[in-house]
Coordinates of N, CA, C and O in Angstrom, one line a residue:
M221 N -36.2 -14.5 17.9 CA -36.4 -14.6 16.7 C -36.1 -13.0 16.6 O -36.4 -11.6 16.5
A222 N -35.7 -12.3 15.3 CA -35.0 -11.4 14.9 C -35.4 -11.2 14.1 O -35.4 -11.1 12.7
T223 N -35.5 -9.7 13.3 CA -36.2 -8.8 12.2 C -34.8 -7.9 12.0 O -34.2 -7.7 12.5
R224 N -34.7 -7.7 10.9 CA -33.7 -6.6 10.0 C -34.3 -6.0 9.3 O -35.4 -5.8 9.0
L225 N -33.3 -4.3 10.4 CA -34.2 -3.4 9.7 C -33.3 -2.4 8.9 O -31.8 -2.3 9.3
S226 N -33.5 -2.1 7.5 CA -32.5 -1.7 6.9 C -32.6 0.1 7.0 O -33.0 0.7 7.8
M227 N -31.0 0.6 7.4 CA -31.3 2.3 7.4 C -30.6 2.5 6.7 O -29.8 3.5 6.3
G228 N -30.8 2.5 5.6 CA -30.2 3.8 4.0 C -29.4 3.4 4.1 O -28.4 4.7 3.5
G229 N -28.6 2.5 3.5 CA -27.6 2.0 3.5 C -26.0 2.7 4.4 O -25.6 1.7 4.6
V230 N -26.4 3.3 5.2 CA -25.4 3.1 6.5 C -25.1 1.9 7.6 O -23.9 1.7 7.1
G231 N -26.0 0.9 7.6 CA -25.9 -0.3 7.9 C -27.4 -1.0 8.2 O -27.8 -0.7 7.7
S232 N -27.4 -1.7 9.2 CA -28.1 -3.3 9.5 C -28.4 -3.3 11.0 O -27.2 -3.4 11.3
M233 N -29.6 -3.0 11.6 CA -29.6 -3.6 12.3 C -30.9 -4.4 13.3 O -31.5 -4.6 12.7
S234 N -29.7 -5.5 13.7 CA -30.6 -6.7 13.8 C -31.4 -6.3 15.8 O -31.1 -5.6 15.7
V235 N -32.8 -6.8 15.0 CA -33.8 -6.4 16.9 C -34.5 -7.7 17.5 O -35.4 -7.7 16.0
S236 N -34.4 -7.7 18.6 CA -35.3 -8.4 19.0 C -36.8 -7.8 18.6 O -36.8 -7.7 18.6
S237 N -37.8 -9.4 18.0 CA -39.0 -9.2 18.2 C -40.2 -9.1 18.9 O -40.5 -9.4 19.5
L238 N -39.6 -10.6 19.5 CA -40.8 -11.7 19.6 C -40.0 -12.9 21.6 O -40.6 -13.3 22.4
N239 N -38.4 -12.5 21.6 CA -37.8 -13.3 22.6 C -37.4 -12.0 23.5 O -37.1 -11.0 23.4
P240 N -38.1 -12.3 24.3 CA -37.9 -11.6 25.5 C -36.7 -11.2 26.5 O -35.7 -10.6 26.6
S241 N -35.3 -12.9 26.4 CA -34.2 -12.4 26.7 C -33.1 -12.2 25.8 O -33.0 -13.3 24.1
P242 N -32.3 -11.5 25.9 CA -31.2 -11.4 25.6 C -29.6 -12.4 25.2 O -29.4 -13.6 25.4
T243 N -30.2 -13.3 24.1 CA -29.6 -14.2 23.6 C -28.6 -13.6 22.4 O -28.2 -12.0 22.2
P244 N -27.5 -13.6 21.9 CA -25.8 -13.6 20.7 C -27.6 -13.6 19.4 O -26.8 -12.7 18.4
S245 N -28.4 -13.7 19.2 CA -28.4 -13.6 18.0 C -29.6 -12.6 17.8 O -30.1 -11.6 17.5
S246 N -29.9 -12.2 19.2 CA -30.9 -11.4 19.4 C -31.1 -9.8 19.5 O -32.4 -9.1 19.8
T247 N -29.4 -10.1 20.2 CA -29.8 -8.8 21.0 C -29.5 -7.9 19.4 O -28.5 -8.0 18.5
S248 N -29.0 -6.2 19.7 CA -29.3 -5.8 18.9 C -28.4 -4.9 18.9 O -26.8 -4.6 19.2
T249 N -27.6 -5.2 17.6 CA -25.6 -5.2 17.9 C -25.9 -4.5 15.7 O -27.6 -4.3 14.9
L250 N -25.2 -2.7 15.6 CA -25.1 -2.8 14.2 C -24.0 -4.3 13.8 O -23.2 -3.6 14.1
D251 N -24.3 -3.6 12.3 CA -23.6 -4.8 11.1 C -22.6 -3.2 10.5 O -23.4 -2.6 9.8
S252 N -21.5 -3.6 10.8 CA -21.0 -2.8 9.6 C -19.9 -3.2 8.7 O -19.9 -2.8 7.4
S253 N -20.5 -3.8 8.0 CA -20.2 -5.0 6.4 C -20.6 -3.5 5.7 O -19.5 -3.7 4.6
P254 N -21.3 -3.0 4.8 CA -21.6 -1.8 3.8 C -20.3 -0.8 4.0 O -20.4 -0.8 2.4
G255 N -20.1 -0.2 5.0 CA -19.3 0.1 4.9 C -17.4 0.0 5.2 O -16.9 -1.6 6.4
P256 N -16.3 0.3 5.0 CA -15.3 0.4 5.0 C -14.6 1.4 7.3 O -15.6 1.9 7.2
S257 N -14.2 0.2 7.6 CA -14.0 1.0 8.7 C -13.3 2.1 9.4 O -12.1 1.9 7.8
L258 N -12.6 2.3 10.1 CA -12.1 3.9 9.7 C -10.3 3.3 9.9 O -10.1 3.7 8.9
R259 N -10.1 2.2 10.0 CA -8.2 1.1 9.4 C -8.3 1.1 8.4 O -8.0 1.1 7.8
Q260 N -9.7 -0.3 7.8 CA -9.1 0.1 6.2 C -9.5 1.2 5.2 O -8.4 1.1 4.0
A261 N -9.5 2.2 5.6 CA -10.2 3.4 5.0 C -8.9 3.7 4.9 O -7.6 4.5 3.5
L262 N -8.3 4.0 5.9 CA -6.5 4.2 6.3 C -5.8 3.3 5.1 O -4.3 4.4 5.0
V263 N -5.6 1.6 5.5 CA -4.8 1.0 5.3 C -5.0 1.7 3.3 O -4.1 1.8 2.3
R264 N -6.3 2.0 3.0 CA -6.1 1.9 1.8 C -5.9 3.1 1.0 O -5.5 3.7 0.2
H265 N -6.1 4.7 2.2 CA -5.1 6.1 1.6 C -4.2 6.0 1.7 O -3.1 6.0 0.3
A266 N -2.9 4.7 2.1 CA -1.7 4.5 2.1 C -1.2 4.2 1.4 O -0.5 4.4 0.8
R267 N -1.9 3.3 0.3 CA -2.4 2.6 -0.7 C -2.3 3.2 -1.6 O -1.2 2.9 -2.7
S268 N -2.8 3.6 -1.4 CA -3.3 5.3 -2.8 C -1.6 6.2 -2.9 O -2.1 6.2 -3.7
L269 N -1.1 6.4 -2.2 CA -0.2 7.6 -1.5 C 0.6 6.5 -3.0 O 1.7 7.7 -4.0
A270 N 0.5 5.8 -3.8 CA 1.4 5.2 -4.9 C 0.6 5.3 -6.0 O 1.3 5.5 -7.3
S271 N -0.3 5.1 -5.9 CA -1.1 4.6 -6.7 C -1.4 6.3 -8.1 O -2.0 7.4 -7.6
T272 N -1.7 6.3 -9.5 CA -2.3 6.7 -10.2 C -3.6 6.6 -10.6 O -4.4 8.1 -11.2
R273 N -3.5 5.7 -9.6 CA -5.1 5.4 -10.1 C -6.5 6.0 -9.3 O -6.2 6.2 -8.1
S274 N -7.8 6.5 -10.0 CA -9.3 7.6 -9.4 C -9.2 6.4 -8.5 O -8.8 4.3 -9.2
T275 N -9.8 5.8 -6.9 CA -10.6 5.5 -6.5 C -11.6 5.6 -6.8 O -12.1 4.8 -5.7
L276 N -12.5 5.9 -7.1 CA -14.2 6.3 -7.9 C -14.9 4.9 -8.5 O -14.5 4.9 -9.9
L277 N -15.8 4.6 -8.8 CA -15.7 3.0 -9.2 C -16.5 3.6 -10.3 O -16.4 3.3 -11.3
W278 N -17.2 5.0 -10.2 CA -18.1 5.2 -12.0 C -17.6 5.9 -12.5 O -17.9 6.4 -13.3
G279 N -16.6 6.7 -12.4 CA -15.6 6.5 -13.9 C -15.6 8.0 -13.7 O -15.5 9.4 -12.6
H280 N -14.9 8.4 -15.4 CA -15.4 9.9 -14.9 C -17.3 11.1 -15.3 O -17.1 10.9 -16.0
R281 N -17.0 10.6 -13.8 CA -18.8 11.3 -13.6 C -18.1 13.0 -13.0 O -17.5 12.6 -11.6
R282 N -18.4 14.2 -13.6 CA -17.8 15.1 -12.9 C -18.3 15.9 -12.4 O -20.2 15.7 -12.6
S283 N -18.6 16.6 -10.8 CA -19.2 17.6 -10.0 C -19.0 18.7 -9.5 O -17.8 19.1 -10.1
R284 N -19.4 19.7 -10.3 CA -19.5 21.0 -10.7 C -19.6 21.3 -8.8 O -17.8 22.1 -8.7
A285 N -20.2 20.6 -7.9 CA -19.5 21.5 -7.0 C -18.4 21.0 -6.3 O -17.9 21.9 -4.8
V286 N -18.0 20.2 -5.8 CA -17.4 19.4 -6.1 C -15.4 21.0 -6.4 O -14.3 20.9 -6.1
G287 N -15.6 20.4 -8.5 CA -14.5 21.0 -8.9 C -15.1 22.6 -7.7 O -13.8 23.3 -7.9
L288 N -15.8 23.4 -7.6 CA -16.2 24.3 -6.7 C -15.4 24.5 -6.0 O -14.3 25.7 -5.1
S289 N -15.5 24.3 -4.6 CA -14.8 23.5 -4.1 C -13.3 23.2 -2.8 O -13.1 23.9 -2.9
C290 N -12.6 22.8 -4.4 CA -11.5 22.7 -4.6 C -11.0 24.0 -4.5 O -9.6 23.9 -3.8
L291 N -11.5 25.1 -4.7 CA -10.9 26.7 -5.4 C -11.1 27.2 -3.6 O -10.5 28.1 -3.1
C292 N -11.8 26.4 -2.5 CA -11.6 26.7 -0.9 C -10.2 27.0 -0.4 O -9.7 26.9 0.7
F293 N -9.1 26.0 -1.3 CA -8.7 25.9 0.0 C -7.3 27.3 -0.4 O -6.0 26.8 -0.3
C294 N -7.9 27.9 -1.9 CA -7.2 29.1 -0.8 C -7.3 30.0 -0.5 O -6.3 30.7 -0.3
A295 N -8.4 30.6 0.3 CA -8.8 30.8 1.3 C -8.0 30.9 2.3 O -7.6 32.4 2.8
P296 N -6.9 30.3 2.8 CA -6.3 30.3 4.2 C -5.1 31.3 3.7 O -3.9 31.4 4.1
I297 N -4.9 31.8 1.9 CA -3.9 32.2 1.8 C -4.1 33.3 2.3 O -2.9 34.6 2.9
I298 N -5.3 34.6 2.6 CA -5.4 35.8 3.2 C -5.0 35.8 4.9 O -4.8 36.5 5.3
V299 N -4.1 34.6 5.6 CA -3.9 34.4 6.9 C -2.2 34.2 6.1 O -1.7 34.3 7.6
D300 N -2.0 33.5 5.6 CA -1.1 32.9 5.1 C -0.5 32.4 4.3 O -0.6 32.1 2.8
P301 N 1.0 33.8 3.3 CA 0.7 34.2 2.4 C 1.6 32.7 1.6 O 3.1 33.6 1.4
S302 N 0.7 31.6 1.6 CA 2.5 30.3 1.3 C 1.8 30.2 0.0 O 0.4 29.7 -1.0
V303 N 2.4 29.7 -1.0 CA 2.7 29.2 -1.9 C 2.1 26.7 -2.0 O 1.0 27.2 -3.1
R304 N 1.9 27.1 -1.4 CA 1.0 25.9 -0.7 C -0.2 25.6 -0.4 O -1.3 24.4 -1.1
W305 N -0.8 27.2 -0.3 CA -2.4 26.7 -0.5 C -3.1 26.8 -2.5 O -3.7 25.9 -2.5
P306 N -2.8 27.9 -3.0 CA -3.1 27.0 -3.9 C -2.9 26.2 -5.0 O -3.5 26.0 -5.9
L307 N -0.9 26.1 -3.9 CA -1.1 24.5 -4.2 C -2.1 23.7 -4.8 O -2.3 22.7 -5.7
Q308 N -2.5 23.2 -3.2 CA -3.1 22.5 -2.1 C -5.3 22.9 -4.2 O -5.1 21.8 -4.1
A309 N -5.1 23.9 -4.1 CA -6.3 24.2 -4.9 C -6.5 23.4 -6.3 O -7.2 23.0 -6.8
L310 N -5.2 24.4 -6.9 CA -5.1 23.0 -7.8 C -5.2 21.9 -8.3 O -5.6 20.5 -9.0
T311 N -3.5 21.2 -7.8 CA -4.2 19.6 -7.1 C -5.7 19.1 -7.8 O -6.0 18.2 -7.4
S312 N -5.8 19.4 -6.8 CA -7.3 19.2 -5.3 C -8.5 19.2 -6.6 O -8.1 18.2 -7.2
C313 N -8.5 20.7 -8.0 CA -9.9 20.5 -8.8 C -8.4 20.0 -10.1 O -9.8 19.0 -10.5
M314 N -7.8 19.2 -10.0 CA -7.0 18.9 -11.4 C -7.5 17.7 -10.7 O -7.8 16.1 -11.9
S315 N -7.2 16.9 -10.2 CA -7.8 15.1 -9.4 C -9.0 14.7 -9.6 O -9.7 14.1 -10.3
D316 N -9.9 16.0 -8.5 CA -10.9 15.4 -8.1 C -12.5 15.7 -8.9 O -12.9 15.4 -9.6
Y317 N -11.5 16.7 -10.5 CA -12.9 17.7 -10.8 C -12.8 17.1 -12.6 O -12.7 16.4 -13.2
V318 N -10.4 18.0 -13.0 CA -10.5 17.2 -14.7 C -10.5 16.2 -15.0 O -10.8 15.9 -16.1
H319 N -9.3 15.1 -14.3 CA -9.3 13.7 -14.4 C -10.2 13.1 -12.9 O -9.8 11.5 -13.2
T320 N -11.0 13.1 -12.6 CA -11.8 12.5 -11.2 C -12.2 11.7 -12.0 O -12.3 10.6 -13.9
G321 N -11.9 10.0 -11.6 CA -12.4 8.9 -12.9 C -11.9 7.8 -14.0 O -11.4 7.0 -13.7
L322 N -10.5 8.5 -13.3 CA -10.0 8.3 -14.9 C -8.1 8.2 -14.0 O -7.8 9.3 -12.4
P323 N -7.3 7.3 -14.5 CA -5.9 6.8 -14.6 C -5.2 9.0 -14.5 O -4.9 9.6 -15.5
S324 N -4.4 9.2 -13.4 CA -3.1 10.7 -13.6 C -2.4 11.0 -12.3 O -2.7 10.3 -11.5
A325 N -1.7 10.7 -12.5 CA -0.2 12.2 -11.7 C -1.1 12.6 -10.9 O -0.5 12.8 -9.3
W326 N -2.2 13.5 -10.9 CA -2.7 14.3 -10.7 C -3.2 14.0 -9.2 O -3.2 14.8 -8.2
H327 N -3.6 12.7 -9.0 CA -4.7 11.8 -7.8 C -3.3 11.4 -6.6 O -3.5 11.9 -5.2
T328 N -2.3 11.3 -7.2 CA -1.2 10.8 -6.1 C -0.4 12.6 -5.8 O -0.2 12.8 -4.6
A329 N -0.6 13.5 -7.1 CA 0.3 14.4 -6.3 C -0.6 15.3 -5.2 O -0.2 15.5 -4.2
D330 N -2.4 14.7 -5.2 CA -3.1 15.7 -4.4 C -3.0 15.3 -3.0 O -3.5 15.1 -2.4
R331 N -3.4 13.6 -3.4 CA -3.5 12.6 -1.8 C -2.2 13.8 -1.0 O -2.6 13.0 0.5
W332 N -0.2 12.9 -1.3 CA 0.2 12.9 -1.0 C 0.5 15.1 0.0 O 0.8 14.6 1.0
L333 N -0.4 15.7 -1.3 CA -0.2 17.5 -0.5 C -0.9 17.9 0.2 O -0.8 17.7 1.7
A334 N -2.6 16.9 0.0 CA -3.2 17.0 1.4 C -3.6 16.0 2.5 O -2.8 16.9 2.9
T335 N -2.6 15.1 2.6 CA -1.8 14.6 3.9 C -0.5 15.1 4.2 O -1.4 15.4 5.7
V336 N 0.1 15.8 3.1 CA 1.4 17.1 4.8 C 0.4 17.6 4.9 O 0.7 18.2 6.4
Q337 N -0.1 18.0 4.0 CA -1.0 19.4 4.9 C -2.5 18.9 5.8 O -2.1 19.7 7.5
V338 N -2.5 17.6 5.9 CA -3.3 17.4 6.9 C -2.3 17.4 8.5 O -2.9 17.9 9.4
F339 N -1.1 16.2 8.1 CA -0.7 16.7 9.5 C -0.1 17.5 10.3 O 0.2 17.9 11.3
L340 N 0.1 19.0 8.4 CA 1.1 19.9 9.0 C -0.3 21.1 9.6 O 0.7 21.5 11.5
E341 N -1.4 21.3 9.8 CA -2.2 21.6 9.8 C -2.6 21.6 11.7 O -2.6 21.6 12.3
L342 N -2.4 19.8 12.1 CA -2.9 19.0 12.6 C -1.5 19.0 14.3 O -1.9 19.5 15.4
A343 N -0.5 19.8 13.6 CA 0.6 19.8 14.1 C 0.3 21.9 14.9 O 1.2 21.5 16.2
R344 N 0.3 22.1 13.8 CA 0.1 23.1 13.9 C -1.0 23.9 15.2 O -1.1 24.6 16.1
A345 N -2.7 22.8 15.2 CA -3.4 23.9 16.2 C -2.8 22.9 17.2 O -3.6 23.6 18.1
A346 N -1.8 21.8 17.1 CA -1.5 21.2 18.0 C 0.0 22.1 19.3 O -0.2 22.1 21.1
H347 N 0.2 22.8 18.1 CA 1.0 23.5 19.1 C 0.2 25.6 19.1 O 0.7 25.6 20.2
C348 N -0.9 25.4 19.2 CA -1.2 27.1 19.0 C -3.0 27.0 20.0 O -2.9 28.6 20.2
L349 N -3.6 26.1 20.3 CA -5.1 25.7 20.4 C -4.6 25.2 21.3 O -3.9 24.4 21.9
S350 N -5.8 24.9 22.3 CA -6.5 24.0 23.2 C -5.9 22.7 22.9 O -7.1 23.0 21.6
P351 N -5.5 22.0 23.1 CA -6.6 20.7 23.0 C -7.9 20.8 22.7 O -8.2 19.7 21.6
L352 N -8.8 20.7 23.4 CA -9.5 20.8 23.2 C -10.4 21.7 21.6 O -11.0 21.0 21.0
H353 N -9.6 22.5 21.1 CA -10.7 23.5 20.3 C -9.7 22.3 19.0 O -10.6 22.5 18.2
A354 N -7.7 21.7 19.3 CA -7.9 21.2 17.8 C -8.6 20.9 17.2 O -8.9 20.6 17.1
V355 N -9.0 19.2 18.6 CA -10.7 19.0 18.2 C -11.5 18.5 17.3 O -11.4 18.8 17.1
L356 N -11.9 20.1 17.9 CA -13.1 20.9 17.8 C -12.7 20.7 16.2 O -14.0 20.9 15.1
L357 N -12.7 21.6 15.8 CA -11.1 21.5 14.1 C -11.3 20.7 13.2 O -11.0 20.4 12.5
A358 N -10.7 18.8 14.3 CA -10.7 18.0 13.5 C -11.1 17.7 12.1 O -10.7 17.1 11.7
V359 N -11.7 17.3 14.5 CA -12.8 16.0 14.1 C -14.0 16.5 12.2 O -14.0 15.2 11.8
P360 N -14.7 17.6 12.4 CA -15.7 17.0 11.2 C -15.1 17.5 10.3 O -15.6 16.1 9.4
P361 N -14.5 17.8 10.2 CA -13.0 17.9 8.3 C -13.2 15.8 8.1 O -13.3 15.9 6.9
L362 N -12.3 15.7 9.0 CA -11.3 14.6 8.6 C -13.3 13.1 9.0 O -12.9 12.4 8.5
S363 N -14.3 13.6 9.5 CA -15.3 13.3 9.2 C -15.3 12.8 8.2 O -15.6 12.4 7.7
A364 N -15.8 14.3 8.0 CA -16.7 14.6 6.1 C -15.4 13.6 5.1 O -15.6 12.5 4.3
K365 N -14.0 13.8 5.0 CA -13.6 13.3 4.0 C -14.2 11.2 4.6 O -13.3 10.5 3.9
F366 N -13.4 10.8 5.9 CA -13.8 9.2 6.0 C -15.3 8.7 5.7 O -15.5 7.5 4.9
L367 N -16.1 9.9 5.5 CA -17.8 9.8 5.2 C -17.6 9.6 3.2 O -18.1 8.5 3.1
G368 N -16.8 10.3 2.5 CA -17.1 10.6 0.9 C -16.2 9.5 0.5 O -16.6 9.1 -0.5
T369 N -15.6 8.9 1.5 CA -14.2 7.5 1.1 C -15.4 6.5 1.2 O -15.1 5.9 0.2
S370 N -15.7 6.3 2.3 CA -17.3 5.4 2.7 C -17.5 5.6 1.6 O -18.6 4.7 0.5
A371 N -18.3 6.4 0.8 CA -19.6 6.4 -0.3 C -18.3 6.1 -1.6 O -19.5 5.8 -2.6
A372 N -17.4 6.9 -1.7 CA -16.7 6.4 -3.1 C -16.3 4.4 -3.4 O -16.5 4.5 -3.9
A373 N -15.6 3.6 -1.4 CA -16.2 3.0 -1.7 C -17.3 1.7 -2.2 O -17.1 0.6 -2.4
R374 N -17.9 1.9 -1.5 CA -19.6 2.1 -2.0 C -20.3 2.5 -3.3 O -21.1 1.8 -3.4
G375 N -19.6 3.0 -4.7 CA -20.6 3.2 -5.7 C -21.3 4.4 -5.5 O -22.1 4.7 -6.3
D376 N -21.6 4.9 -4.2 CA -22.5 5.7 -4.3 C -22.6 7.3 -4.3 O -21.6 8.5 -3.5
F377 N -22.5 8.3 -6.0 CA -21.1 8.4 -6.1 C -22.5 10.4 -5.2 O -21.7 11.6 -4.5
E378 N -24.1 10.7 -4.7 CA -24.1 11.4 -4.1 C -24.0 11.5 -3.1 O -23.6 13.1 -1.9
S379 N -23.7 11.0 -2.2 CA -23.3 10.7 -0.5 C -21.0 10.9 -1.2 O -21.5 11.4 -0.3
Y380 N -21.3 10.7 -1.9 CA -19.2 11.4 -2.9 C -19.5 12.2 -2.4 O -18.4 13.5 -2.0
R381 N -20.6 13.2 -2.9 CA -20.2 14.5 -3.2 C -19.9 15.4 -2.2 O -19.7 16.5 -2.0
L382 N -21.5 15.3 -1.6 CA -21.1 16.3 -0.9 C -21.1 15.9 0.1 O -19.8 17.0 0.3
H383 N -20.7 14.7 0.9 CA -19.5 14.9 2.2 C -17.8 15.0 1.2 O -17.3 16.0 2.0
H384 N -17.8 14.8 0.3 CA -16.3 15.3 -0.3 C -16.4 17.2 -0.5 O -15.3 17.4 -0.4
V385 N -17.6 17.8 -0.9 CA -17.4 19.5 -0.7 C -17.7 20.0 0.3 O -17.4 20.3 1.2
L386 N -17.8 19.1 1.3 CA -18.3 19.6 2.4 C -16.8 19.4 3.4 O -15.8 20.1 3.8
W387 N -15.9 18.3 2.7 CA -14.7 17.4 3.5 C -13.5 19.2 3.1 O -12.9 20.0 3.4
H388 N -14.0 19.8 1.8 CA -13.1 21.1 0.9 C -13.5 22.3 1.5 O -12.7 24.1 2.2
L389 N -14.9 22.2 2.6 CA -15.3 23.3 2.6 C -14.4 23.7 4.1 O -14.6 25.0 4.7
I390 N -15.1 22.5 4.5 CA -15.1 22.6 6.5 C -13.2 21.8 6.4 O -12.7 23.2 7.5
A391 N -12.9 21.7 5.5 CA -10.9 22.5 6.0 C -10.7 23.1 5.8 O -10.0 23.7 6.8
S392 N -10.9 23.8 4.6 CA -10.5 25.1 4.7 C -11.0 26.1 5.6 O -9.8 27.1 5.8
A393 N -11.8 25.7 6.0 CA -12.1 26.4 7.3 C -11.1 26.7 8.5 O -11.0 27.7 9.4
A394 N -11.5 25.4 8.6 CA -10.7 24.6 9.5 C -9.1 25.2 9.7 O -8.4 25.8 10.6
C395 N -8.4 25.0 8.5 CA -7.1 25.6 8.2 C -7.5 27.1 8.5 O -5.7 27.6 8.5
V396 N -8.6 27.8 7.5 CA -8.1 29.3 7.8 C -8.2 29.5 9.7 O -7.3 30.9 10.1
Q397 N -8.8 28.6 10.6 CA -8.7 29.4 11.6 C -7.1 29.5 12.5 O -6.3 29.1 13.0
V398 N -6.3 27.9 12.2 CA -5.4 27.7 12.7 C -3.8 28.5 12.2 O -3.4 28.4 13.1
E399 N -4.5 28.0 10.6 CA -3.5 29.5 10.9 C -2.7 31.2 11.1 O -2.8 31.9 11.3
Y400 N -5.3 31.3 11.3 CA -4.4 32.9 12.4 C -3.9 32.6 13.0 O -3.0 33.1 14.4
A401 N -4.3 31.3 14.7 CA -4.2 31.0 15.7 C -2.4 31.1 15.1 O -1.5 31.6 16.2
Y402 N -2.3 30.5 14.2 CA -0.9 30.1 14.8 C 0.3 31.3 14.1 O 0.9 32.4 14.8
S403 N -0.7 32.3 13.1 CA 0.2 33.6 12.9 C 0.1 34.6 14.2 O 1.1 35.6 13.9
Q404 N -1.2 34.3 15.1 CA -0.9 35.8 16.2 C 0.2 35.3 16.9 O 0.2 36.2 18.1
Q405 N 0.0 33.7 17.4 CA 0.9 33.4 18.7 C 2.5 33.8 18.4 O 4.0 34.0 18.7
H406 N 2.6 32.9 17.2 CA 4.8 33.6 16.3 C 4.9 35.4 16.4 O 6.0 35.7 16.6
A407 N 3.4 36.4 15.9 CA 4.1 36.9 16.1 C 3.6 38.0 17.1 O 4.2 38.4 17.5
A408 N 3.0 36.7 18.7 CA 3.5 37.3 20.2 C 5.2 37.6 20.4 O 5.7 37.6 21.4
R409 N 5.4 35.7 19.6 CA 7.0 35.7 20.2 C 7.9 36.4 20.1 O 8.5 36.4 20.1
S410 N 7.9 37.1 18.5 CA 9.1 38.0 17.9 C 8.6 39.1 18.7 O 7.9 39.9 18.8
P411 N 9.9 39.6 18.8 CA 10.2 41.3 18.7 C 10.2 42.1 17.9 O 9.7 41.9 17.4
A412 N 9.4 42.8 18.5 CA 8.5 44.6 17.7 C 9.8 44.9 17.6 O 10.4 45.6 17.5

């Protein structure tokens, strides 16, 4: 006999209650059906790159926290005076706040620019940081992004808002660190 326990929307667990010998039906397992897998999230993201549609199930529901967190993408400009940072902040704000939940070309622009930025920052991190440092900088923001995307797919606005704000905050902080390390390495290689 198995008992199902709910884990707050994260998943469900099957726990053996009276059967001492493990069988396929009574062994502890996690049910991952409530949220998308990493593969599903990547496929959904790839498909969304050509779409102007919003991926948010709740429609035009703005969050000031998400809107303000978009401005965090201006932070790396302190070590990398590139137009890509204010451009990322602008596309993020237009997509995630102004046109949130509505069809807009800003969604397409934000998805493309953010995707290119992620790959560029991963490449720069791999070039100028130790593998461990690069992984430690990459995992938290990408995890926040994945959790926010999963929450949006479930229609969980509160979890989406929290994780999307964390994505913006942690990703921009990681970009500052990567850009600083990259500029230091580049300066060390340049003749004085």
